Amino acid sequence: MNLFDSVESIKGVGPKTAEVLKKAGIKTMRDFFYTLPRDYETYAAPTSINEIRPGKVVIKGKIDSLTTRRARHRNLTITEGIVRDETGGVKVVWFNQNYRARQFTPEKEYYFTGNYELKNGRWSIISPSAALVSDIDPTSGLTPIYVAHGSLKSHDFKRFFNGARGKFAEIPDLLPTVKPGTRREMLFRAHFPNSPKDIEVSRQYLAYEELFELILAAKLNRRENEKLKSVSVPFDAEKIRGFVASLPFKLTNAQRRATWEIFQNMEKSVPMNRLLQGDVGSGKTMVAALAAYETILSGGQVALLAPTAILATQHFDSLSSLLEPFGVKTALLIGATKQKPALKRQIASGEINLIIGTHALLTDDTEFHNLALTIIDEQHRFGVEQRQKMVLKSPQGLAPHLLSMTATPIPRSLQLTVFGDLDVSILDELPAGRQPVETKILEEVEMREKLYPKMREILAEKPDIKGKGTKMHGQQIYWICKAIEDGMKGPISEATSVKTRTNKLREVFPDKTIEYLHGKMKPAEKNAVMERFANGEIDILVSTTVVEVGVDVPNATLMVIENAESYGLAQLHQLRGRVGRGASKAYCFLITSGDIQPSRRLRELEKSNDGFYLAEVDLKIRGPGEIYGSLQHGALDLRIASLSDTKLIARAQMDVEDFLQNPENMVKYKELMAGIAKYQQLTTLN
Ligand code: ADP
Ligand code: MG
């Protein structure tokens, strides 16, 4: 067997099944072996049916009277039957699992496990898992549960793995280190565990394998990046001091430190690959401005890439007013920009020093004269290819320096692994005078009593003088909704749309200007609304999460997030970060439907304003797979949650060092080297 053979070499998998597997991303034998169980069911120590008690039960028996029918009102089918042993019988019920009707043979004995409970006046076991007694190891009672893919259910995967039992012995090793066992043993244990310990040991090994790949990819990236050349940007102390002195505020110490790290880095003729992490409102834009100015002083061009037109426009406004007085030519390039060809000519000729834009910057016909620094704001919003495209715009074989910025703090353990090849600067200090945003969870029904009065107060509050608007008469409010149109389902109940909410608020605050904003509006419309909000012409902005990243309106001091339970922790923190950017006290209300207890996420948010702390909490609550997902758009998908295991990370790091000592390894471990290619693309400059 070769690991890269098609799955059709498995007993019971024909062309049709192979097609379904392929859709699920399972193409080769390797993919197949790594289709790990989602969980395990235990059928150990079954109870006699006459002795079962409410709660989770395991029973063993034959099933009869199996029927499937459609429920009267709802889109629901019900399959039920009676399971019997020598002591009695009990009803079992499944919902929308029609295949159950075909799963059982009347003469055969099965295990069932599920909750025994009173439902619609009858005691039954609801949606039990089931397995053929002869398929289960009698001592451990353990059996894997696989994620269903299309027509293929968990028991189909069990059948395939049973058919492929003999092939495990042919799995070659991936890594040189083989403690506590070989890969073939560890994968076998994952699919056919004899004990809970087996599951844990194999999980550890597979997590280790993944970490090894990630760390190796990061280290090789760094090696390769160090071979690239870039323009050295010298430090111009006098000009930089002049610029800093012109600012209306003093830089924070963290901003100074980060800027210094960047300057030192760019002085080298190896390209910088640096991530600037700073909580929302920590002043990353200012650091970017300094890096840009320094680069432009040395004669190079700078591109700043932002994920949305709103954000790009805002960066353009603030950076051009900061830098134009110092002779920097600035331009904005977004989808809505008119006269693109003329602008692109000016970029190509080098007439423009600083180009700020969205994806529109990435098109092939945008050429630079001498791009020396690329800045990517909210880097997690960009895919790998987009980042690479930007890097490819370098002139004459010289790679531009790269500064990525993110407000989604990356937990340390992640940094050590995937991002191990990046240099990191951290803004761990907010500008002086900032107060934490006071955060409260509120049920929808409490809005009239507890939220509206607060809103009235805010709208009557003296404007925050930091705001640039001239038309301000009070402070401003963001109101975040889940849906653009009515009828879109929230996770629990129907979510109120931006339009409906706008109308409702107009009734409550008839003398206020209330407008809405959402992603489906034309860019020009969006910009116009945002502009008016920034100028203080709009009192309440009802919006979807398009305002999530970066938007900076210091006079907005109250944030309301409706359907708060439907957002992730990082996203909620980002949204909340839109307020508390000025000198005034700011508030955030998390509105829940009240049907369920507020989740841990919301309670943590109520307690803390610290993005780094919240990121760690998020890692614990969700598991790193999902964090990666949100950071990297699924470019990385980790099979095993392992990034909170610092001991394992340390061990993998040491082993990777050893591995790299011997250049022959790079040739010898072909599968490993092929596997890490996908990780390498994540942060490479090449
Ligand atoms: P973020 O890190 O979230 O991108 P911004 O760069 O948008 O934050 O900065 C947030 C606000 O803080 C802006 O209004 C900016 O002008 C202001 N700001 C930045 N640095 C300082 C400072 N050192 N002192 C006071 N205000 C600052
Ligand atoms: Mg920002």
XYZ file of C-alpha atoms and ligand atoms in Angstrom:
714
model
C 0.000 0.000 0.000
C 1.037 3.574 -0.711
C -0.415 6.293 1.522
C -1.306 8.265 -1.554
C -3.337 5.443 -3.108
C -6.978 6.263 -3.758
C -9.527 5.341 -1.077
C -10.951 2.873 -3.580
C -8.396 0.388 -2.382
C -10.434 0.017 0.818
C -12.765 -2.965 1.007
C -16.344 -1.792 0.468
C -15.438 1.512 -1.169
C -16.425 1.645 -4.822
C -16.420 4.561 -7.245
C -19.692 5.973 -5.870
C -18.613 5.954 -2.251
C -15.216 7.289 -3.263
C -17.000 10.231 -4.847
C -18.810 11.047 -1.584
C -15.549 10.708 0.347
C -13.780 12.935 -2.120
C -16.360 15.657 -1.546
C -15.527 15.431 2.144
C -11.840 15.910 1.349
C -10.963 12.244 1.883
C -9.157 11.261 -1.291
C -6.149 9.206 -0.379
C -5.434 6.453 2.098
C -3.597 9.040 4.134
C -6.699 11.237 4.333
C -8.654 8.149 5.284
C -6.414 7.096 8.176
C -6.492 10.649 9.487
C -10.284 10.777 9.448
C -10.257 10.547 13.208
C -13.294 9.841 15.362
C -15.151 12.896 16.533
C -15.741 11.136 19.831
C -16.132 7.692 21.345
C -19.180 5.935 22.683
C -18.849 3.515 25.524
C -21.096 0.475 25.722
C -19.412 -0.959 28.780
C -21.475 -2.635 31.530
C -25.020 -2.638 30.113
C -27.974 -2.536 32.542
C -30.895 -4.980 32.430
C -33.887 -3.211 30.971
C -36.001 -3.738 34.088
C -33.365 -1.886 36.107
C -32.800 1.244 34.063
C -33.125 4.639 35.758
C -33.656 8.076 34.189
C -30.490 9.564 32.708
C -27.763 8.084 30.539
C -28.138 4.306 30.113
C -26.463 1.459 28.237
C -28.605 -1.557 27.312
C -28.146 -4.671 25.192
C -30.950 -6.360 23.248
C -32.824 -7.030 20.026
C -35.072 -4.483 18.401
C -38.565 -4.993 16.949
C -41.654 -3.063 15.827
C -39.459 -0.546 14.035
C -41.566 2.131 12.277
C -40.909 5.508 10.686
C -43.577 8.182 10.371
C -43.869 11.844 9.633
C -44.805 14.188 12.480
C -48.035 16.089 11.902
C -47.079 19.732 11.832
C -43.396 19.947 11.568
C -40.768 18.979 9.098
C -39.838 15.969 11.139
C -39.752 12.211 10.826
C -39.871 9.934 13.825
C -38.397 6.441 13.880
C -39.285 4.297 16.883
C -39.037 0.727 18.029
C -38.893 -1.517 21.091
C -35.644 -2.927 22.434
C -36.022 -6.143 24.434
C -33.804 -8.261 26.645
C -34.757 -11.176 28.952
C -36.017 -8.756 31.601
C -38.256 -6.448 29.580
C -38.658 -3.912 26.790
C -38.129 -0.175 26.347
C -39.063 2.270 23.633
C -36.340 3.957 21.580
C -36.964 7.066 19.449
C -34.975 8.889 16.770
C -35.809 12.129 15.001
C -34.923 12.747 11.359
C -32.703 9.672 11.213
C -34.556 7.650 8.602
C -31.565 5.405 8.024
C -32.146 3.876 11.451
C -35.014 1.899 9.929
C -32.493 0.046 7.762
C -29.667 -0.215 10.263
C -30.958 -3.161 12.297
C -31.481 -6.854 11.625
C -34.220 -8.280 13.915
C -32.304 -11.450 14.975
C -29.101 -9.638 15.894
C -28.122 -8.204 19.260
C -27.213 -4.519 19.612
C -26.024 -2.124 22.266
C -27.926 1.118 22.721
C -26.906 4.127 24.738
C -28.688 7.402 25.283
C -30.843 9.328 27.719
C -33.763 7.507 29.306
C -36.383 10.194 29.878
C -40.055 11.091 30.005
C -41.109 12.609 26.709
C -44.686 13.361 25.662
C -45.955 11.292 28.570
C -43.924 8.179 27.755
C -40.640 6.892 29.050
C -38.201 6.214 26.266
C -34.553 6.424 25.233
C -34.188 9.434 22.978
C -31.868 9.290 19.953
C -29.662 6.495 21.276
C -26.417 5.525 19.612
C -26.381 1.890 18.612
C -23.797 -0.728 17.698
C -23.751 -4.394 16.821
C -22.655 -6.351 19.896
C -20.254 -8.455 17.843
C -18.511 -5.251 16.647
C -17.616 -4.025 20.102
C -14.635 -5.005 22.165
C -16.320 -6.659 25.171
C -13.838 -5.476 27.805
C -13.625 -1.778 26.960
C -17.012 -1.400 25.292
C -15.485 1.514 23.355
C -16.418 2.404 19.833
C -15.574 5.442 17.709
C -18.086 7.961 16.419
C -17.274 9.536 13.072
C -18.601 12.717 11.564
C -21.185 11.880 8.914
C -20.477 13.052 5.382
C -23.475 13.151 3.074
C -24.967 9.688 2.819
C -22.077 8.182 4.759
C -22.866 7.847 8.449
C -20.661 7.006 11.365
C -21.396 3.280 11.078
C -20.309 3.326 7.429
C -16.942 4.711 8.458
C -16.687 1.990 11.098
C -17.313 -0.573 8.392
C -14.590 0.927 6.187
C -12.073 0.959 9.005
C -12.889 -2.628 9.833
C -12.282 -3.510 6.209
C -8.955 -1.674 6.290
C -7.695 -3.150 9.579
C -4.953 -5.066 7.833
C -3.633 -1.981 6.073
C -2.602 -0.153 9.231
C 0.504 -2.314 9.478
C 1.742 -0.819 6.221
C 1.626 2.818 7.356
C 5.179 4.183 7.233
C 6.568 6.475 9.888
C 6.278 10.196 9.414
C 8.704 11.487 12.014
C 12.025 10.265 13.262
C 11.040 10.345 16.926
C 8.964 7.374 17.853
C 7.911 7.734 21.447
C 5.597 6.305 22.730
C 5.061 4.233 19.588
C 4.950 4.185 15.826
C 2.503 6.134 13.768
C 0.799 2.937 12.636
C 0.185 1.896 16.238
C -1.066 5.312 17.227
C -3.494 5.609 14.341
C -4.720 2.089 14.978
C -5.398 2.900 18.607
C -7.339 5.996 17.620
C -9.716 3.928 15.501
C -9.738 0.752 17.591
C -9.078 1.761 21.189
C -8.897 -0.890 23.883
C -9.153 1.575 26.732
C -9.612 5.275 27.429
C -5.860 5.405 27.953
C -5.327 4.263 24.365
C -7.375 7.183 23.148
C -5.375 9.644 25.198
C -2.002 8.246 24.161
C -2.859 8.352 20.478
C -4.336 11.815 20.781
C -1.104 13.012 22.346
C 0.977 11.453 19.628
C -1.109 12.885 16.806
C -1.087 16.300 18.425
C 2.684 16.038 18.685
C 2.907 15.144 15.025
C 0.916 18.225 14.098
C 2.975 20.498 16.300
C 6.137 19.083 14.828
C 4.896 19.941 11.340
C 3.844 23.450 12.324
C 7.080 24.266 14.060
C 9.203 22.770 11.326
C 7.302 24.806 8.717
C 7.827 27.984 10.722
C 11.545 27.372 11.143
C 12.069 26.570 7.488
C 10.137 29.689 6.549
C 12.422 31.794 8.614
C 15.462 30.213 6.999
C 14.093 30.900 3.552
C 13.041 34.440 4.305
C 16.519 35.134 5.535
C 17.861 34.307 2.118
C 15.768 37.062 0.511
C 17.054 40.553 -0.049
C 15.349 43.869 0.479
C 16.165 47.555 0.488
C 17.703 48.754 3.705
C 15.822 51.687 5.209
C 18.116 53.895 7.276
C 16.942 55.622 10.449
C 16.475 59.344 9.945
C 16.515 60.577 13.530
C 16.033 64.257 12.838
C 13.038 63.969 10.504
C 11.334 61.373 12.672
C 11.740 63.559 15.764
C 10.242 66.463 13.894
C 7.252 64.391 12.910
C 6.672 62.997 16.400
C 6.887 66.492 17.858
C 4.114 67.618 15.512
C 1.615 65.095 16.889
C -1.189 66.336 19.144
C -0.289 63.695 21.738
C 2.700 61.893 23.178
C 3.423 58.412 21.876
C 2.862 55.670 24.417
C 5.913 53.760 25.532
C 4.606 50.709 23.743
C 4.286 52.687 20.504
C 7.856 53.926 20.909
C 9.159 50.432 21.519
C 7.287 48.916 18.572
C 8.396 51.711 16.240
C 11.970 51.256 17.311
C 11.797 47.509 16.698
C 10.430 48.158 13.225
C 13.087 50.749 12.385
C 15.882 48.450 13.458
C 14.363 45.634 11.496
C 14.024 47.671 8.306
C 17.611 48.816 8.442
C 18.657 45.315 7.503
C 18.751 44.163 3.921
C 16.758 41.052 4.822
C 13.024 41.694 4.564
C 11.170 42.366 7.765
C 8.310 39.963 8.467
C 6.755 41.470 11.542
C 3.392 41.231 13.208
C 2.221 44.218 15.205
C -0.267 43.062 17.772
C -2.173 45.615 19.719
C -5.488 45.578 21.388
C -8.261 47.654 19.866
C -7.530 51.348 20.333
C -3.872 50.859 21.193
C -2.796 53.138 18.330
C -1.427 50.788 15.688
C -2.146 53.275 12.925
C 0.357 55.701 14.390
C 3.057 53.052 14.394
C 2.201 52.291 10.780
C 2.449 55.986 9.939
C 5.924 56.165 11.441
C 7.095 53.079 9.564
C 5.654 54.501 6.351
C 7.261 57.913 6.833
C 10.654 56.418 7.562
C 10.459 54.280 4.421
C 9.352 57.184 2.247
C 12.205 59.340 3.583
C 14.598 56.739 2.214
C 12.955 56.980 -1.212
C 10.792 53.843 -1.142
C 7.072 53.489 -1.721
C 4.634 52.158 0.851
C 1.362 50.259 0.334
C -1.212 49.930 3.068
C -3.827 47.259 2.580
C -7.090 47.371 4.544
C -9.904 44.810 4.507
C -12.806 47.186 3.846
C -13.352 50.376 1.864
C -14.573 52.116 5.004
C -11.381 51.348 6.797
C -9.148 52.184 3.843
C -10.878 55.537 3.476
C -10.464 56.266 7.124
C -6.781 55.368 7.057
C -6.389 57.578 4.039
C -8.041 60.509 5.822
C -5.914 60.241 8.918
C -2.612 59.320 7.259
C -2.836 61.928 4.554
C -3.532 64.696 7.046
C -0.663 63.458 9.215
C 1.896 62.984 6.463
C 1.073 65.376 3.615
C 2.455 68.351 5.608
C 5.758 66.477 5.569
C 5.776 66.206 1.812
C 4.346 62.707 1.491
C 2.122 62.158 -1.550
C -0.796 59.939 -0.574
C -3.517 58.242 -2.626
C -6.548 56.059 -2.022
C -7.325 53.127 -4.281
C -10.604 51.316 -3.614
C -13.235 49.762 -5.843
C -15.132 53.050 -6.057
C -12.091 55.120 -6.981
C -12.619 57.071 -10.199
C -9.923 57.472 -12.826
C -8.060 54.395 -11.773
C -5.809 54.230 -14.855
C -4.427 57.726 -14.218
C -3.849 56.926 -10.560
C -2.148 53.659 -11.420
C 0.197 55.501 -13.739
C 1.163 57.804 -10.893
C 1.813 54.810 -8.674
C 3.930 53.126 -11.336
C 5.967 56.290 -11.917
C 6.710 56.678 -8.233
C 4.963 60.025 -8.028
C 2.821 58.733 -5.193
C 4.650 57.642 -2.060
C 1.916 56.084 0.057
C -0.936 54.095 -1.495
C -3.779 53.072 0.729
C -6.345 50.652 -0.557
C -8.396 47.511 -0.439
C -8.256 44.417 -2.607
C -8.318 46.833 -5.529
C -4.583 47.237 -4.867
C -3.978 43.593 -5.576
C -4.915 43.564 -9.237
C -2.090 42.693 -11.581
C -2.170 46.031 -13.338
C -1.294 47.892 -10.153
C 2.446 48.264 -10.494
C 4.791 50.031 -8.155
C 7.882 52.023 -8.866
C 9.833 50.804 -5.850
C 7.647 49.241 -3.211
C 9.766 48.982 -0.071
C 7.168 48.398 2.652
C 3.792 46.681 2.658
C 1.526 47.210 5.644
C -1.458 44.938 6.069
C -4.080 46.063 8.533
C -6.195 43.424 10.246
C -4.069 40.789 8.561
C -6.330 37.922 9.605
C -8.922 39.304 7.226
C -6.714 38.518 4.280
C -6.108 35.134 2.803
C -2.706 33.689 2.215
C -2.740 34.297 -1.521
C -3.689 37.913 -1.106
C -0.809 38.541 1.230
C 1.567 36.810 -1.109
C 0.333 38.791 -4.069
C 1.249 41.966 -2.298
C 4.706 40.673 -1.570
C 5.159 39.708 -5.205
C 4.813 43.316 -6.237
C 8.390 43.879 -5.286
C 10.767 45.420 -7.815
C 13.934 43.904 -9.231
C 13.955 40.805 -7.113
C 13.924 42.747 -3.882
C 11.258 41.772 -1.385
C 9.439 44.591 0.403
C 9.418 44.680 4.173
C 6.146 43.433 5.575
C 4.319 44.770 8.597
C 1.093 42.967 9.457
C -1.188 44.414 12.076
C -3.844 42.658 14.076
C -6.144 43.505 16.925
C -6.990 39.869 17.490
C -4.270 38.975 19.917
C -2.681 35.677 19.179
C -2.254 33.524 22.268
C 1.372 32.874 23.091
C 1.166 29.193 22.366
C 0.013 29.910 18.837
C 2.794 32.382 18.397
C 5.386 29.819 19.317
C 4.178 27.390 16.715
C 2.685 28.701 13.492
C 3.859 32.220 13.883
C 7.243 31.204 15.155
C 8.868 32.663 12.079
C 7.369 36.098 12.535
C 8.893 38.808 14.625
C 6.310 40.262 16.906
C 5.843 43.724 18.353
C 3.198 44.197 20.985
C 1.284 47.306 21.968
C 0.307 46.317 25.466
C -0.564 49.796 26.620
C -3.465 52.049 25.757
C -3.028 55.809 25.287
C -3.295 57.668 28.580
C -6.707 58.585 29.887
C -8.576 55.666 28.362
C -11.085 54.076 30.673
C -12.301 50.527 30.294
C -15.615 50.183 28.489
C -18.278 49.393 31.065
C -19.987 46.271 29.790
C -23.379 44.851 30.775
C -25.399 41.839 29.697
C -29.030 42.758 29.255
C -32.096 40.761 28.289
C -34.131 41.973 25.372
C -37.152 42.587 27.615
C -35.119 44.965 29.774
C -34.282 47.305 26.910
C -37.043 49.833 27.478
C -36.355 50.137 31.161
C -32.569 49.928 31.320
C -31.163 50.728 27.904
C -33.249 53.542 26.435
C -32.697 55.882 29.411
C -28.944 55.316 29.086
C -29.126 56.049 25.385
C -30.964 59.308 26.093
C -28.231 60.269 28.528
C -25.475 59.548 26.003
C -27.208 61.432 23.201
C -27.443 64.477 25.491
C -23.848 64.216 26.722
C -21.336 66.931 25.777
C -19.496 65.887 22.591
C -16.072 64.367 23.014
C -13.846 67.172 21.777
C -11.463 64.744 20.151
C -14.077 64.200 17.469
C -13.373 66.111 14.290
C -17.025 66.812 13.485
C -18.384 70.297 13.661
C -22.033 69.370 13.693
C -22.012 67.334 16.863
C -24.654 68.009 19.433
C -24.238 64.992 21.650
C -22.371 61.723 21.866
C -23.145 58.919 19.469
C -24.282 55.319 19.530
C -23.594 52.161 17.540
C -26.272 49.502 17.448
C -25.197 46.162 15.973
C -27.740 43.800 14.405
C -27.291 40.318 13.077
C -29.410 40.535 9.949
C -29.730 42.826 6.956
C -33.245 41.754 5.993
C -36.122 40.475 8.066
C -36.639 36.759 8.210
C -33.013 35.813 8.732
C -32.740 33.346 11.536
C -30.665 34.059 14.579
C -29.287 31.140 16.558
C -32.243 31.091 18.906
C -34.982 33.339 17.697
C -35.407 35.449 14.631
C -32.842 38.247 14.553
C -34.075 41.816 14.205
C -32.822 43.300 10.949
C -30.978 46.609 10.659
C -33.970 48.041 8.823
C -36.564 46.981 11.382
C -34.358 48.108 14.239
C -33.810 51.474 12.595
C -37.556 52.001 12.286
C -38.182 50.965 15.878
C -35.484 53.298 17.171
C -36.847 56.158 15.105
C -40.127 55.715 16.995
C -38.352 55.750 20.351
C -36.071 58.696 19.506
C -38.133 60.737 17.038
C -35.928 63.835 17.204
C -32.668 61.971 16.505
C -30.990 61.094 13.229
C -30.810 57.341 12.884
C -29.377 55.572 9.840
C -28.330 52.081 8.944
C -25.290 50.484 7.370
C -24.693 46.997 6.008
C -22.372 45.112 3.740
C -24.762 44.820 0.816
C -24.979 48.585 0.306
C -23.003 50.158 -2.520
C -19.509 51.247 -1.433
C -20.313 54.899 -2.132
C -23.461 54.697 0.017
C -21.551 53.007 2.810
C -18.849 55.631 2.744
C -21.391 58.427 2.772
C -23.136 57.043 5.861
C -19.838 56.412 7.617
C -18.645 59.886 6.764
C -21.807 61.448 8.175
C -21.488 59.360 11.321
C -17.857 60.399 11.746
C -18.915 64.043 11.362
C -21.571 63.727 14.008
C -24.493 64.144 11.624
C -25.887 60.753 12.590
C -26.741 60.089 16.251
C -27.388 56.383 16.141
C -25.830 54.096 13.565
C -27.610 50.770 13.222
C -25.220 48.407 11.518
C -24.200 44.868 10.833
C -20.677 43.856 11.756
C -19.222 45.834 8.851
C -18.118 48.348 11.480
C -16.271 45.625 13.309
C -12.752 46.283 12.219
C -10.812 49.398 12.777
C -13.435 52.107 12.420
C -12.508 55.060 14.606
C -15.137 57.560 15.745
C -14.066 58.774 19.197
C -17.343 60.593 19.866
C -19.269 57.302 19.773
C -19.448 56.149 23.372
C -22.205 53.565 23.524
C -22.255 50.211 21.754
C -25.306 47.978 21.715
C -24.882 44.444 20.391
C -28.113 42.630 19.704
C -28.140 38.801 19.595
C -24.847 38.966 21.426
C -24.817 35.211 22.015
C -24.353 34.600 18.320
C -20.888 36.139 18.078
C -17.510 34.764 19.047
C -15.514 36.290 21.858
C -12.885 37.868 19.632
C -15.519 39.434 17.450
C -17.431 40.841 20.407
C -14.243 42.344 21.749
C -13.554 43.909 18.358
C -17.048 45.337 18.157
C -16.822 46.744 21.649
C -13.503 48.296 20.664
C -15.363 50.746 18.421
C -16.226 52.717 21.558
C -14.002 54.007 24.336
C -11.650 55.627 21.844
C -11.990 59.152 23.147
C -11.661 60.745 26.572
C -15.253 60.116 27.731
C -16.547 57.098 29.571
C -17.950 54.456 27.240
C -20.492 51.659 27.583
C -21.345 48.398 25.903
C -24.631 46.527 26.231
C -24.786 42.891 25.213
C -28.402 42.084 24.448
C -29.472 38.455 24.771
C -32.810 36.872 24.088
C -33.003 35.730 27.703
C -34.096 32.228 26.677
C -30.847 30.774 27.879
C -28.257 31.630 30.499
C -25.627 34.095 29.282
C -22.687 32.088 28.046
C -19.242 32.124 29.587
C -18.116 34.218 26.626
C -20.451 37.037 27.510
C -19.653 36.862 31.199
C -15.921 37.049 30.504
C -16.478 40.043 28.287
C -18.459 41.738 31.020
C -15.529 41.219 33.382
C -12.549 42.095 31.213
C -11.414 44.644 28.635
C -8.076 42.977 28.048
C -7.867 41.458 24.580
C -4.877 39.306 25.453
C -6.660 37.797 28.423
C -9.803 37.239 26.354
C -7.805 35.506 23.637
C -6.474 33.016 26.172
C -9.975 32.431 27.492
C -11.198 31.956 23.949
C -8.536 29.359 23.300
C -9.713 27.441 26.347
C -13.412 27.671 25.578
C -13.296 26.937 21.889
C -10.204 24.908 21.264
C -7.547 26.182 18.911
C -8.959 24.688 15.734
C -11.603 27.337 15.647
C -9.252 30.134 16.529
C -7.128 29.217 13.609
C -10.221 29.097 11.489
C -11.049 32.642 12.321
C -7.490 33.815 12.077
C -6.575 32.091 8.912
C -9.816 31.491 7.103
C -9.454 27.796 7.468
C -6.111 27.764 5.722
C -4.989 25.702 8.644
C -7.163 23.027 9.918
C -5.878 21.345 12.970
C -7.155 17.877 13.554
C -6.265 17.826 17.165
C -6.658 20.553 19.707
C -3.223 20.740 21.185
C -2.054 24.299 21.283
C -2.775 24.790 24.931
C -0.346 22.008 25.765
C 2.860 23.910 26.447
C 4.853 20.844 27.481
C 4.125 19.101 24.240
C 5.011 22.254 22.318
C 8.346 22.496 24.106
C 9.131 18.888 23.320
C 8.224 19.282 19.662
C 10.395 22.379 19.460
C 13.426 20.554 20.769
C 12.842 17.641 18.431
C 12.511 19.949 15.436
C 15.853 21.551 16.335
C 17.450 18.108 16.341
C 15.763 17.242 13.090
C 17.142 20.345 11.412
C 20.674 19.532 12.553
C 20.794 16.813 9.957
C 20.263 18.127 6.399
C 19.662 14.589 5.135
C 16.363 14.551 7.001
C 14.955 17.050 4.556
C 15.351 14.493 1.792
C 14.561 11.404 3.792
C 11.183 12.424 5.202
C 9.354 13.150 1.978
C 5.828 12.882 3.285
C 6.600 15.244 6.130
C 8.177 17.792 3.837
C 5.223 17.620 1.447
C 2.811 17.999 4.342
C 4.370 21.124 5.740
C 4.247 22.958 2.436
C 0.699 24.073 3.165
C 1.667 25.508 6.533
C 4.683 27.222 5.071
C 2.585 29.273 2.725
C 0.926 30.962 5.663
C 3.640 33.352 6.595
C 6.250 33.041 3.934
C 7.524 36.081 2.105
C 8.798 34.110 -0.793
P -6.010 50.590 16.656
O -4.797 50.075 17.333
O -7.260 49.948 17.169
O -5.894 50.529 15.159
P -5.992 53.424 16.212
O -4.682 53.463 15.553
O -7.213 53.555 15.364
O -6.123 52.120 17.094
O -5.984 54.522 17.351
C -7.086 54.750 18.174
C -7.213 56.206 18.538
O -6.183 56.584 19.449
C -7.083 57.143 17.353
O -8.075 58.135 17.481
C -5.685 57.710 17.494
O -5.596 59.010 16.963
C -5.502 57.732 18.987
N -4.108 57.639 19.442
C -3.130 56.890 18.886
N -1.982 57.005 19.598
C -2.263 57.808 20.635
C -1.491 58.325 21.746
N -0.220 57.990 21.902
N -2.107 59.135 22.633
C -3.406 59.461 22.461
N -4.176 59.040 21.457
C -3.621 58.219 20.548
Mg -6.822 49.859 13.465
